PDB file of C-alpha atoms and ligand atoms in Angstrom:
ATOM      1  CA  UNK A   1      -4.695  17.689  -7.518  1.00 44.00           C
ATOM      2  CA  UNK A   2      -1.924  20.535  -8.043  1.00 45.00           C
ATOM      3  CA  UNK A   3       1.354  20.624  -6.599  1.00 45.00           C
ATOM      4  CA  UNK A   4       0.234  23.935  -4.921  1.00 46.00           C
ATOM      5  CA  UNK A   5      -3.478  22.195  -3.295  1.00 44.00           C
ATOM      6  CA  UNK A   6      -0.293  19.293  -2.195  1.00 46.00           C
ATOM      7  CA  UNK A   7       1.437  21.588  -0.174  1.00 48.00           C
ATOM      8  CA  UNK A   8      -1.495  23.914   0.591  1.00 45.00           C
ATOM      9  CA  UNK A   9      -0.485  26.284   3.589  1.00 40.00           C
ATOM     10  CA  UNK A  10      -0.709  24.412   7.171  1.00 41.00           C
ATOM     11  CA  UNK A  11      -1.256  26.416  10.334  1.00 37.00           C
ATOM     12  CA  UNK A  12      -2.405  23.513  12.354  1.00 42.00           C
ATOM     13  CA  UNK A  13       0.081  22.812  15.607  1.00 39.00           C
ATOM     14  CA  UNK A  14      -1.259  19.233  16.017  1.00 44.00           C
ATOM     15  CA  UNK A  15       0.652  15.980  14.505  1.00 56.00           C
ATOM     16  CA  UNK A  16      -1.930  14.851  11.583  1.00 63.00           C
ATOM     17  CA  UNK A  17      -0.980  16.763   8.302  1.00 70.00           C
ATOM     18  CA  UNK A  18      -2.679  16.628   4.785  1.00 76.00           C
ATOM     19  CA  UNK A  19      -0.024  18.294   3.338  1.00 85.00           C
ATOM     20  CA  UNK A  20       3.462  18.966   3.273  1.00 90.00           C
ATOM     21  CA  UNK A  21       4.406  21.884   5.925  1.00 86.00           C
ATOM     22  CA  UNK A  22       4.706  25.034   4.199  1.00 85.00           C
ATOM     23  CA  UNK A  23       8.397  26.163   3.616  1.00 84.00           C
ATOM     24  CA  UNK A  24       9.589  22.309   4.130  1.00 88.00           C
ATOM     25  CA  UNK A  25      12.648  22.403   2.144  1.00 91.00           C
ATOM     26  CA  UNK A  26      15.237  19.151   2.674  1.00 92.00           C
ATOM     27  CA  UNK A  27      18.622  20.583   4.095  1.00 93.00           C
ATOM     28  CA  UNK A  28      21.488  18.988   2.174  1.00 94.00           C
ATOM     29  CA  UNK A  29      24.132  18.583   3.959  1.00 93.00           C
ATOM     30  CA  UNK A  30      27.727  16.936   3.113  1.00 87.00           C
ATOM     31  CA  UNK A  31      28.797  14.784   5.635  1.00 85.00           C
ATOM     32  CA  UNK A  32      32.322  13.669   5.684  1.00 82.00           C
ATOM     33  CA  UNK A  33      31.980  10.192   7.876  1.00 88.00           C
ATOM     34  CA  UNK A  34      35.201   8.104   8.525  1.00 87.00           C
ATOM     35  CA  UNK A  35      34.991   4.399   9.303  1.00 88.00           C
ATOM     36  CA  UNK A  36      37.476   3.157  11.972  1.00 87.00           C
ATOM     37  CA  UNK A  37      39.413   0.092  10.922  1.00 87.00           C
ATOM     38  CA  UNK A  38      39.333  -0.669  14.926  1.00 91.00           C
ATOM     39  CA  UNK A  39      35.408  -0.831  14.780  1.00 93.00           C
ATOM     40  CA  UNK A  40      33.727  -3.769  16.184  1.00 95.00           C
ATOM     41  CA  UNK A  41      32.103  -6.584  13.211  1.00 96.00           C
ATOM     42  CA  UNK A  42      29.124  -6.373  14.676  1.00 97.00           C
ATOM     43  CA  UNK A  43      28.823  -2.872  15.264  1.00 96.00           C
ATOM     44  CA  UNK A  44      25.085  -2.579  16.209  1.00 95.00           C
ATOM     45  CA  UNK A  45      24.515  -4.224  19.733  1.00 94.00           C
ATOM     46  CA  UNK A  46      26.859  -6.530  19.270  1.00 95.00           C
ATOM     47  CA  UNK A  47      24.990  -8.587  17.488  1.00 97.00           C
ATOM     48  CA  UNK A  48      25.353  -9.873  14.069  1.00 98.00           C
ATOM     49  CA  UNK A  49      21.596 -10.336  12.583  1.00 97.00           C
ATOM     50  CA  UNK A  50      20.935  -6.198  13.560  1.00 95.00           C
ATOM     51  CA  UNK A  51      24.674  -5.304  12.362  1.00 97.00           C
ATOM     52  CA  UNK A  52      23.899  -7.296   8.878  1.00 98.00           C
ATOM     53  CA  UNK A  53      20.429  -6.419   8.084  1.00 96.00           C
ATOM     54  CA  UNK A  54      21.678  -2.589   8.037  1.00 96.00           C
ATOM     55  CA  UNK A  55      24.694  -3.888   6.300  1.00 97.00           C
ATOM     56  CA  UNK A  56      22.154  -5.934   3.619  1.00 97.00           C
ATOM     57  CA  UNK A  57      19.971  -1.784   3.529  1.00 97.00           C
ATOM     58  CA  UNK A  58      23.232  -0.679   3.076  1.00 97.00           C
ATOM     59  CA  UNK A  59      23.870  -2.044  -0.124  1.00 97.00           C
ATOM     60  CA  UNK A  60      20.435  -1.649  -1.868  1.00 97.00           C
ATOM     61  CA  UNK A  61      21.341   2.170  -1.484  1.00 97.00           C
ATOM     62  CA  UNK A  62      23.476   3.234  -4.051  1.00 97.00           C
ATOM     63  CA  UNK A  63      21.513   1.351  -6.949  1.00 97.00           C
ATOM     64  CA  UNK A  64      18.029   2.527  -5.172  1.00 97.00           C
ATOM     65  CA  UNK A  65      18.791   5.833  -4.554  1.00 97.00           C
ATOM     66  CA  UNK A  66      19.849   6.495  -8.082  1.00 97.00           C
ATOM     67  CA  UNK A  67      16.734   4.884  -9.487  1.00 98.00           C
ATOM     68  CA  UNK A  68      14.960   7.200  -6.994  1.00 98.00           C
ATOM     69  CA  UNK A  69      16.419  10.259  -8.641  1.00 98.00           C
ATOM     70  CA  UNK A  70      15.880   9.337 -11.954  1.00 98.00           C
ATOM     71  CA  UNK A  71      12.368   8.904 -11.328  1.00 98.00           C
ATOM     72  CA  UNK A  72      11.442  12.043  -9.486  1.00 98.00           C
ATOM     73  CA  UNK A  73      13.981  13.514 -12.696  1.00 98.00           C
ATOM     74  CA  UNK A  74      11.942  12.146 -15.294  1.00 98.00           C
ATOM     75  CA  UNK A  75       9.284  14.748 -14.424  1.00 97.00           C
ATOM     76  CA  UNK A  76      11.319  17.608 -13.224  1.00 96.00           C
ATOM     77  CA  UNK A  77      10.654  19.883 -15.521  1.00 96.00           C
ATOM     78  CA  UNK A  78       6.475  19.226 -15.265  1.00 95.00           C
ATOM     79  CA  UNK A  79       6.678  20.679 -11.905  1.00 95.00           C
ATOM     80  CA  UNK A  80       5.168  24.441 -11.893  1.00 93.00           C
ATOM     81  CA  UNK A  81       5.097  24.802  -7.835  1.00 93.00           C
ATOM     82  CA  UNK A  82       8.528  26.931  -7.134  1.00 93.00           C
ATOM     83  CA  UNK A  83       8.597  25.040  -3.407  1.00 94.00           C
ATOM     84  CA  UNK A  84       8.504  21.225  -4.961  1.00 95.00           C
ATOM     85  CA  UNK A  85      10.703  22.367  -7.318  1.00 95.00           C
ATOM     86  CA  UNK A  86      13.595  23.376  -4.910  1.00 95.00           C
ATOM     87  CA  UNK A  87      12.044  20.316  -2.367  1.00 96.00           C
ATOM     88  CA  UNK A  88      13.031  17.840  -5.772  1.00 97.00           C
ATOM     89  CA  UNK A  89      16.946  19.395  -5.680  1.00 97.00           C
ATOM     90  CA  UNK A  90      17.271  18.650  -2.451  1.00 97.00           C
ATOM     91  CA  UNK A  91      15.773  15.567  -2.562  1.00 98.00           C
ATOM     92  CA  UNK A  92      17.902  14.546  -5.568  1.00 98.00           C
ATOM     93  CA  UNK A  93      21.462  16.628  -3.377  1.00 97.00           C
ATOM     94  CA  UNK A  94      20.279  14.198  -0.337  1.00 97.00           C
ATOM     95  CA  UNK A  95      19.954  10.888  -1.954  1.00 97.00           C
ATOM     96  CA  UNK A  96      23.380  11.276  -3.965  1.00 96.00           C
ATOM     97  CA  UNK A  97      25.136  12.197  -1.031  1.00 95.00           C
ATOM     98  CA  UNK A  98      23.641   9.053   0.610  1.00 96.00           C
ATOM     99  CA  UNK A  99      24.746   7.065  -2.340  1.00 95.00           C
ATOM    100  CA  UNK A 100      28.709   7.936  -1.699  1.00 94.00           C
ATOM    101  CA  UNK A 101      28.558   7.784   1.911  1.00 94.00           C
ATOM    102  CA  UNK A 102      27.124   4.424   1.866  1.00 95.00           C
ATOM    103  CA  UNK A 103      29.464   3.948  -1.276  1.00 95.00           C
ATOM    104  CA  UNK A 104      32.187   4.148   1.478  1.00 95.00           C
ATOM    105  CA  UNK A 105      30.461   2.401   4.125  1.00 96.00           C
ATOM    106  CA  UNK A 106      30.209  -0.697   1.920  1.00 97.00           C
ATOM    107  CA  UNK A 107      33.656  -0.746   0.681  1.00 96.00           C
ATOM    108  CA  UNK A 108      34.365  -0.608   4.478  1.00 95.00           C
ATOM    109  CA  UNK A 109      32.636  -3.829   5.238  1.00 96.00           C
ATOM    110  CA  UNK A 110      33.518  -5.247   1.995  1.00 96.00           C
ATOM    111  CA  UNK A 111      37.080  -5.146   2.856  1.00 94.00           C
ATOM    112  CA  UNK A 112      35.859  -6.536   6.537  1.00 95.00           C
ATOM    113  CA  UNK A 113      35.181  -9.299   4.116  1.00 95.00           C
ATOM    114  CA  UNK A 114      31.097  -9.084   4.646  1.00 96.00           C
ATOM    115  CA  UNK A 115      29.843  -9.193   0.670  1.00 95.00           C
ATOM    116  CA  UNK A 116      27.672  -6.196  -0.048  1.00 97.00           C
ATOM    117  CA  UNK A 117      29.595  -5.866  -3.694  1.00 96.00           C
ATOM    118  CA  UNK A 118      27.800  -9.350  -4.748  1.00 96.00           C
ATOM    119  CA  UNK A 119      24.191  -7.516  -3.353  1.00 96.00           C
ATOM    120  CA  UNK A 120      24.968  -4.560  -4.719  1.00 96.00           C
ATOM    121  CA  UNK A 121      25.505  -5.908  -8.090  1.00 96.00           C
ATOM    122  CA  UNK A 122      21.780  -7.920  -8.075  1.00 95.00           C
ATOM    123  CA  UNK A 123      20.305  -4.976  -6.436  1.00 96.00           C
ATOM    124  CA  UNK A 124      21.313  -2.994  -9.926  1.00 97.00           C
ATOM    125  CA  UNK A 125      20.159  -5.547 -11.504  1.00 97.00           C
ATOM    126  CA  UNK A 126      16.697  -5.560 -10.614  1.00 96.00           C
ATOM    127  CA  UNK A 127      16.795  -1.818 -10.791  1.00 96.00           C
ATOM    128  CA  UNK A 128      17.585  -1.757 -14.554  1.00 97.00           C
ATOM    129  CA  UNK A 129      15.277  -4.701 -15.257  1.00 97.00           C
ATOM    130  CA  UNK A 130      12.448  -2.075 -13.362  1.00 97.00           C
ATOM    131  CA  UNK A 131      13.983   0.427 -15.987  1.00 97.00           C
ATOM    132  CA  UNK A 132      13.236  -1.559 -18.757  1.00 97.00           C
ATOM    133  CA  UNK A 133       9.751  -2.728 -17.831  1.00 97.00           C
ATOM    134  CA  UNK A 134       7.708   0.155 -15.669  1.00 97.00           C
ATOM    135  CA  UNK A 135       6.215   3.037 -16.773  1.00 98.00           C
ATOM    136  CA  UNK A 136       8.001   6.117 -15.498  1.00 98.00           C
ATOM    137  CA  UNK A 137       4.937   6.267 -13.347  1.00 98.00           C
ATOM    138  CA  UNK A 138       5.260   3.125 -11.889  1.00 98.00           C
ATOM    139  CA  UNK A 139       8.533   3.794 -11.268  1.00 98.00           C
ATOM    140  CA  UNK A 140       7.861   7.072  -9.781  1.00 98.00           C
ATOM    141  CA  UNK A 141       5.563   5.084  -7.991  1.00 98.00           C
ATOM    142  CA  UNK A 142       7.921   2.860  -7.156  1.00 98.00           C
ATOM    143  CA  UNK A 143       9.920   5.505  -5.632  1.00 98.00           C
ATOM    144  CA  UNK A 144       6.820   6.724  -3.551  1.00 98.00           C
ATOM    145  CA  UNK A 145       6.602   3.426  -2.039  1.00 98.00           C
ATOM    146  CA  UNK A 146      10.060   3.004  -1.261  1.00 97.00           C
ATOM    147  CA  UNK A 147      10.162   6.063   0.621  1.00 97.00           C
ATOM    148  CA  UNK A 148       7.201   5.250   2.567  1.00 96.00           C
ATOM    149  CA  UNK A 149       8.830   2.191   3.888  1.00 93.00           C
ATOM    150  CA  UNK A 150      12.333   4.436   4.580  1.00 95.00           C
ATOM    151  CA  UNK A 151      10.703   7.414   6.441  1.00 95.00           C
ATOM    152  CA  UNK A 152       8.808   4.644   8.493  1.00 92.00           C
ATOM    153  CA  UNK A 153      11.770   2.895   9.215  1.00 90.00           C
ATOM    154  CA  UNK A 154      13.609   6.059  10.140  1.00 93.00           C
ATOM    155  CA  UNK A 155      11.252   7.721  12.291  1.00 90.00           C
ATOM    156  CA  UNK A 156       9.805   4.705  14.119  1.00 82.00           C
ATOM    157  CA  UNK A 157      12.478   2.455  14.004  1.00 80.00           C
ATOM    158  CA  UNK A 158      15.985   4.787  13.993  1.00 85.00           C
ATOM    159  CA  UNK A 159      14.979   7.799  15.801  1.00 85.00           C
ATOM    160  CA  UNK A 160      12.351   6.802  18.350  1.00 82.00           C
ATOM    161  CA  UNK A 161      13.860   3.674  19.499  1.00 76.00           C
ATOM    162  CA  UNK A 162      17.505   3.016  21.205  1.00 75.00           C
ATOM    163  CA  UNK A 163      18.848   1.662  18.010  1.00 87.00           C
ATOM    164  CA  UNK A 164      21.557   4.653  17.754  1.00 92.00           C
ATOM    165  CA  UNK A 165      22.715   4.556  20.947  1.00 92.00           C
ATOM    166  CA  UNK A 166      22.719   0.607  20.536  1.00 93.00           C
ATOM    167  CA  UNK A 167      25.617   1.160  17.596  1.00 94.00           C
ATOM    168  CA  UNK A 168      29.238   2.275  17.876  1.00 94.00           C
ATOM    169  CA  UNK A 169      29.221   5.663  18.326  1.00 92.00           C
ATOM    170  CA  UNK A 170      31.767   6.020  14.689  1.00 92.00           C
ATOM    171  CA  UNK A 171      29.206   4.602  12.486  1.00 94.00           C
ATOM    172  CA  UNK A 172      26.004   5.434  14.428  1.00 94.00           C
ATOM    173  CA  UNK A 173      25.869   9.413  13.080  1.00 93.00           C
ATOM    174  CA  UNK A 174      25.802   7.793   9.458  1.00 95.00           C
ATOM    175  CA  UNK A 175      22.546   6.341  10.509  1.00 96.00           C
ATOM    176  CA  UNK A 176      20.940   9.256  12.521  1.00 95.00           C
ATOM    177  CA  UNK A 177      22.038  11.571   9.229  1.00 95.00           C
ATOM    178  CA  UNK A 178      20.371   9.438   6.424  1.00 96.00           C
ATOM    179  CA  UNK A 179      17.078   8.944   8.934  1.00 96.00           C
ATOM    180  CA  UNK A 180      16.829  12.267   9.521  1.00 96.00           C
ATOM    181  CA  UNK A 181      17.295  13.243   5.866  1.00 96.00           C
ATOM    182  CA  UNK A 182      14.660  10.466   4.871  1.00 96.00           C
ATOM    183  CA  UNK A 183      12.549  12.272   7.246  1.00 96.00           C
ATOM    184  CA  UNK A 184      13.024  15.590   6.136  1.00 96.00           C
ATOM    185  CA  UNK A 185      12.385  14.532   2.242  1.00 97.00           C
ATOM    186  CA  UNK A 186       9.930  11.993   2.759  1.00 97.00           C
ATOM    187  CA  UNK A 187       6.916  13.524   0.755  1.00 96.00           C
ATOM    188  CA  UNK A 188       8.904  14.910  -2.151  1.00 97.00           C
ATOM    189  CA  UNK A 189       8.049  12.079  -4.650  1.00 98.00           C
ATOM    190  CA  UNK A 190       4.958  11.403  -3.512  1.00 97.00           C
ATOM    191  CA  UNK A 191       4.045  15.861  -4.176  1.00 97.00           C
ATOM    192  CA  UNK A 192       5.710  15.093  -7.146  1.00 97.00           C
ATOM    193  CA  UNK A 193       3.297  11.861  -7.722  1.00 98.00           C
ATOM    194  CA  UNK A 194       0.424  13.907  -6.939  1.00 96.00           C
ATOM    195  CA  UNK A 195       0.952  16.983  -8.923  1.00 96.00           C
ATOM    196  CA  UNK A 196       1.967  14.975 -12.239  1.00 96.00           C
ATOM    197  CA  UNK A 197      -1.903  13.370 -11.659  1.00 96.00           C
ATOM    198  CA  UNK A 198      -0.328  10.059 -10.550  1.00 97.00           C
ATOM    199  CA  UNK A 199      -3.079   6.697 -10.558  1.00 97.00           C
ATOM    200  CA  UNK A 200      -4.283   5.636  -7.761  1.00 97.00           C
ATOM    201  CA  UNK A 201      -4.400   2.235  -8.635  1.00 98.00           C
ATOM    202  CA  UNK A 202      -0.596   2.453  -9.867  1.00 98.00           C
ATOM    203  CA  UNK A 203      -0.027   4.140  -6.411  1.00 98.00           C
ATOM    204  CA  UNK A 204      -1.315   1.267  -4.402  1.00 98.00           C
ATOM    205  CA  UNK A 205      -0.511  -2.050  -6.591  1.00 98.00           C
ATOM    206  CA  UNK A 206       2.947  -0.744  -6.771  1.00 98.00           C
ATOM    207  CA  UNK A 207       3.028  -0.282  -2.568  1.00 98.00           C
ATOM    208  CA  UNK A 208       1.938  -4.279  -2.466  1.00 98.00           C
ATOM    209  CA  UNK A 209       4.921  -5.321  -4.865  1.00 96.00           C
ATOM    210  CA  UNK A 210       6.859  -3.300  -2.902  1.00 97.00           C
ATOM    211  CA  UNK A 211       5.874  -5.059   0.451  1.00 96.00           C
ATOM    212  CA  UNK A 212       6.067  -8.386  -0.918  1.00 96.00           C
ATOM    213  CA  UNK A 213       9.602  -7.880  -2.754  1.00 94.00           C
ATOM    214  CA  UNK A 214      10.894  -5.165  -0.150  1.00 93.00           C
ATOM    215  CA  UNK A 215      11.091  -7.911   2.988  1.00 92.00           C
ATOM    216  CA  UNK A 216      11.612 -10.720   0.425  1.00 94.00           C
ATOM    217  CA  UNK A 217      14.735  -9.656  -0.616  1.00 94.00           C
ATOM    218  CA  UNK A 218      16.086  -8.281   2.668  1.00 94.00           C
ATOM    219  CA  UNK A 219      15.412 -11.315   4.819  1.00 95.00           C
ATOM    220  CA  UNK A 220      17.285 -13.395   1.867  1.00 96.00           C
ATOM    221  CA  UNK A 221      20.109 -11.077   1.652  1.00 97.00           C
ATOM    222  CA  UNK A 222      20.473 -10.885   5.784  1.00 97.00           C
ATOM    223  CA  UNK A 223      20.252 -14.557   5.280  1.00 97.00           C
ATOM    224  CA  UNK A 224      23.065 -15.077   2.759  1.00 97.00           C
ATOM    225  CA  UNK A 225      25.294 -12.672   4.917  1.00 98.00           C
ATOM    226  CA  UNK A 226      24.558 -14.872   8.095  1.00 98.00           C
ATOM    227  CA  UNK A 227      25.722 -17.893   6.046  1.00 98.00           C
ATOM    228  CA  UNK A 228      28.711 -16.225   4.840  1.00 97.00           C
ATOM    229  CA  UNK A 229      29.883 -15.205   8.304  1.00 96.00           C
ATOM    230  CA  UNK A 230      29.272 -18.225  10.038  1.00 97.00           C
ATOM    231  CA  UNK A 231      26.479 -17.329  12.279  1.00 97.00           C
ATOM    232  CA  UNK A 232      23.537 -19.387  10.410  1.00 96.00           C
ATOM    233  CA  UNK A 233      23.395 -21.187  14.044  1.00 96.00           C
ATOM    234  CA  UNK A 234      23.771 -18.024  16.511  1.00 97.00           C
ATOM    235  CA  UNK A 235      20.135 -18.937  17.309  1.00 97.00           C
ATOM    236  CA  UNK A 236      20.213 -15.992  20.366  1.00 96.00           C
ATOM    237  CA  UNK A 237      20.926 -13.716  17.724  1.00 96.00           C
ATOM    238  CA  UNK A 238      17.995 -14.685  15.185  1.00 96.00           C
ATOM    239  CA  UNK A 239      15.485 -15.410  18.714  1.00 95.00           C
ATOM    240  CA  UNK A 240      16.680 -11.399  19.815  1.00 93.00           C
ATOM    241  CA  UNK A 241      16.104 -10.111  16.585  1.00 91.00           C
ATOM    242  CA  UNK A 242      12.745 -11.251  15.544  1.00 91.00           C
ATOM    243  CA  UNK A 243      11.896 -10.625  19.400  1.00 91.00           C
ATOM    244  CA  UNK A 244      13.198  -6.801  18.724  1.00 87.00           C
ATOM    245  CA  UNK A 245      10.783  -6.435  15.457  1.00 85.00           C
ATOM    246  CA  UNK A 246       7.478  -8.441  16.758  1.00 87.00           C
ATOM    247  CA  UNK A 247       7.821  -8.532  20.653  1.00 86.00           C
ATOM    248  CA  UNK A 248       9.228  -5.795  22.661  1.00 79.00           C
ATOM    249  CA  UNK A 249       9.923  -2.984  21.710  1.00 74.00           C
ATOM    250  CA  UNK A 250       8.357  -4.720  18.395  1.00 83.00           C
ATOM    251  CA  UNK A 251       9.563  -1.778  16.647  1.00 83.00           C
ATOM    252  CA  UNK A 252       7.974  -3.509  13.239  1.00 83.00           C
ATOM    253  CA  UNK A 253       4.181  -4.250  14.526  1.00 86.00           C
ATOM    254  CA  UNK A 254       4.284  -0.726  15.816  1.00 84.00           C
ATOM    255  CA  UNK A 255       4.780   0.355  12.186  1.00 87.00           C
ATOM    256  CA  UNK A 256       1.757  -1.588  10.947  1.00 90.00           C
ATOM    257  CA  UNK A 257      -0.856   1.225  11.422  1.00 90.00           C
ATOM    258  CA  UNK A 258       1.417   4.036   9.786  1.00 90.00           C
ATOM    259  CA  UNK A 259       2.089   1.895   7.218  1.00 93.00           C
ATOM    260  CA  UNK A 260      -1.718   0.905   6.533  1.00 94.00           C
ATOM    261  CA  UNK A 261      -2.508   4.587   6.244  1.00 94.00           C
ATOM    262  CA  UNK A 262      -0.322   4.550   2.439  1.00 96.00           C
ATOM    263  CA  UNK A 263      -3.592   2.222   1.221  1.00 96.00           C
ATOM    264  CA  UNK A 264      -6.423   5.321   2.416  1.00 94.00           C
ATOM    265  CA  UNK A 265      -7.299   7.720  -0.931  1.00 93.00           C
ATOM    266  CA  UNK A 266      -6.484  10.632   1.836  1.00 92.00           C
ATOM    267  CA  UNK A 267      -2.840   8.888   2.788  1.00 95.00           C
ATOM    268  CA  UNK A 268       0.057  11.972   2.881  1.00 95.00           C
ATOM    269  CA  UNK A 269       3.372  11.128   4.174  1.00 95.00           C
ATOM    270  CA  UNK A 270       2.682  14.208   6.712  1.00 93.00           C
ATOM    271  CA  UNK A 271      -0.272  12.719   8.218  1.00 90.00           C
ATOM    272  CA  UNK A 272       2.524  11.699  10.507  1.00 87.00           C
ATOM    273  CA  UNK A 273       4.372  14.790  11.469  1.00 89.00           C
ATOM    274  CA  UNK A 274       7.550  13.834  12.938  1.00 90.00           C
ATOM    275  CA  UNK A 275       9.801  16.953  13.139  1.00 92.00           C
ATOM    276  CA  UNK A 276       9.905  16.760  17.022  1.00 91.00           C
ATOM    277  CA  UNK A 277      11.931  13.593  16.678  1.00 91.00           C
ATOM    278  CA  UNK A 278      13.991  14.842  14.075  1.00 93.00           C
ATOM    279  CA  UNK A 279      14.923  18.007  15.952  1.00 92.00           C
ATOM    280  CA  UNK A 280      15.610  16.332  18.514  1.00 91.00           C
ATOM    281  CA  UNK A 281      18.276  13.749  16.869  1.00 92.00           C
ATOM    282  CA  UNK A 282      19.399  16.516  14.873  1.00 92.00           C
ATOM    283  CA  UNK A 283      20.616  18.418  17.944  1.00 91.00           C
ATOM    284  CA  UNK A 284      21.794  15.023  19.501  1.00 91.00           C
ATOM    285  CA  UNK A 285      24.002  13.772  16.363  1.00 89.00           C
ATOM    286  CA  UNK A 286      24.456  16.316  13.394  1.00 86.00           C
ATOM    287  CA  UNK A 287      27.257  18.561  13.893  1.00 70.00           C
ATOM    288  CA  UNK A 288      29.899  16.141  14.950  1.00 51.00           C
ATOM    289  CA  UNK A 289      32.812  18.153  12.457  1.00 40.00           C
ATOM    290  CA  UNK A 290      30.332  17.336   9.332  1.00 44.00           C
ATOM    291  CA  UNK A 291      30.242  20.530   7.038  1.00 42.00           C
ATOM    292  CA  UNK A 292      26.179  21.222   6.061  1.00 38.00           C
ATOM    293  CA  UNK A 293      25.404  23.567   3.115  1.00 35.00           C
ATOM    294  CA  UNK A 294      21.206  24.347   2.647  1.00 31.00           C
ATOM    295  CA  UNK A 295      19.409  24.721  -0.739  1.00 32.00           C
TER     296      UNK A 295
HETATM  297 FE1  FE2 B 301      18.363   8.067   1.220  1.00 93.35          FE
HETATM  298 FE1  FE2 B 302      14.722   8.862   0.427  1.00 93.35          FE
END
């Protein structure tokens, strides 16, 4: 399929895309976010197994985000389409500006004495051993996957749930910025995937590693963080957590479906468009003093 079929013109007002919208080009924006040393530790509800499994996201971003770029990179100059081809600088502007701000945002809770620098470090590690091993197509496929998972997570689970308003209001627009961005440049790799003639079967298999490993590794990492603060018994916190993802809301069995659709041969990450949501937080928390610039 070419990258122009990918992002064929859409005139269709409904929500179910096949393609990317035409003239859908990420806004980068730089953000200038300042963490208050007066901020709660558990900064999202309250509640330590929420406030560390962001924290534990948190620190797979720097090393992921960078392996993102250098996969969609790796084919830059393959793309012919002139709108992928500005969508890929944006998408590579967005994801390094979410790389420094969550740079910072670690170092903040780092000095809090919560240890993202220790999951940082294995986090690069398994990047780099990914280097070594994949394909750049499975790595680009890698990134496709990823980026599934993030624009579900942002949508469904940032923007169309409480979870902002649930967070201190200094470290909640960090949040509502990089879901919005994830949002905004969520089919990027995948075009990119598609117009490079991507497998299918590398597609897929590499979306089941990436739901195995993906959880895997978070759930350990909020684990180890738990342990490390003390709150391995805070059984309230562990019982409201689980009950937020699988019970009510159950913001993670509501992703199941959307996240299905990546395994049918007609799957596009705009058969879910979500702008409305993203307008809508964009008007609620951009533009708090941040300085924006657009490609
Ligand atoms: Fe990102
Ligand atoms: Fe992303």
């Amino acid at each position: 399929m070419t990258a122009q079929l990918t992002r064929e013109r859409m005139n269709r007002t409904d929500a179910y895309r096949t393609a990317t919208p035409e003239g859908m080009i990420p806004e980068v924006r730089q953000p200038d976010f300042e963490f208050a040393d007066d901020m709660p530790r558990y900064w999202w509800d309250n509640d330590p197994v929420k406030t560390l499994l962001l924290a534990a996201l948190s620190s797979s971003f720097p090393p992921g985000e960078k392996f993102f770029i250098d996969s969609v990179r790796h084919y830059q100059d393959r793309i012919t389409d002139p709108e992928l081809k500005k969508a890929v600088r944006a998408f590579i502007g967005q994801e390094a500006h979410h790389s420094r701000e969550h740079k910072l945002m670690n170092g903040f809770l780092e000095d809090r004495g919560i240890g993202l620098a220790r999951l940082e470090k294995e986090i690069q590690g398994f990047m780099d051993w990914m280097r070594t091993r994949f394909t750049p197509e499975r790595q680009l496929a890698h990134t496709v996957a990823v980026e599934h998972f993030t624009a579900l997570m942002a949508e469904e689970f940032l923007l169309k749930y409480d979870a902002l308003e649930e967070m201190d209001p200094r470290i909640a627009p960090v949040w509502a910025w990089h879901a919005i961005e994830e949002s905004e440049h969520k089919a990027v790799a995948f075009d990119v995937y598609k117009s490079i003639g991507g497998s299918e079967f590398i597609r897929l298999s590499e979306m089941m590693v990436v739901s195995v490993a993906f959880p895997l590794f978070t759930s350990l990492h909020v684990y180890q963080l738990m342990k490390e603060d003390g709150q391995l018994s805070n059984l309230k916190s562990w019982a409201g957590a689980v009950n937020y993802m699988w019970g009510k809301p159950g913001v993670f069995r509501r992703l199941l479906p959307a996240y299905f659709r990546y395994y049918s041969p007609n799957f596009h990450p705009w058969n879910h468009d979500a702008r409305d949501l993203v307008e809508k937080a964009k008007r609620k928390w951009l533009g708090r003093g941040k300085k924006s610039t657009a490609h």
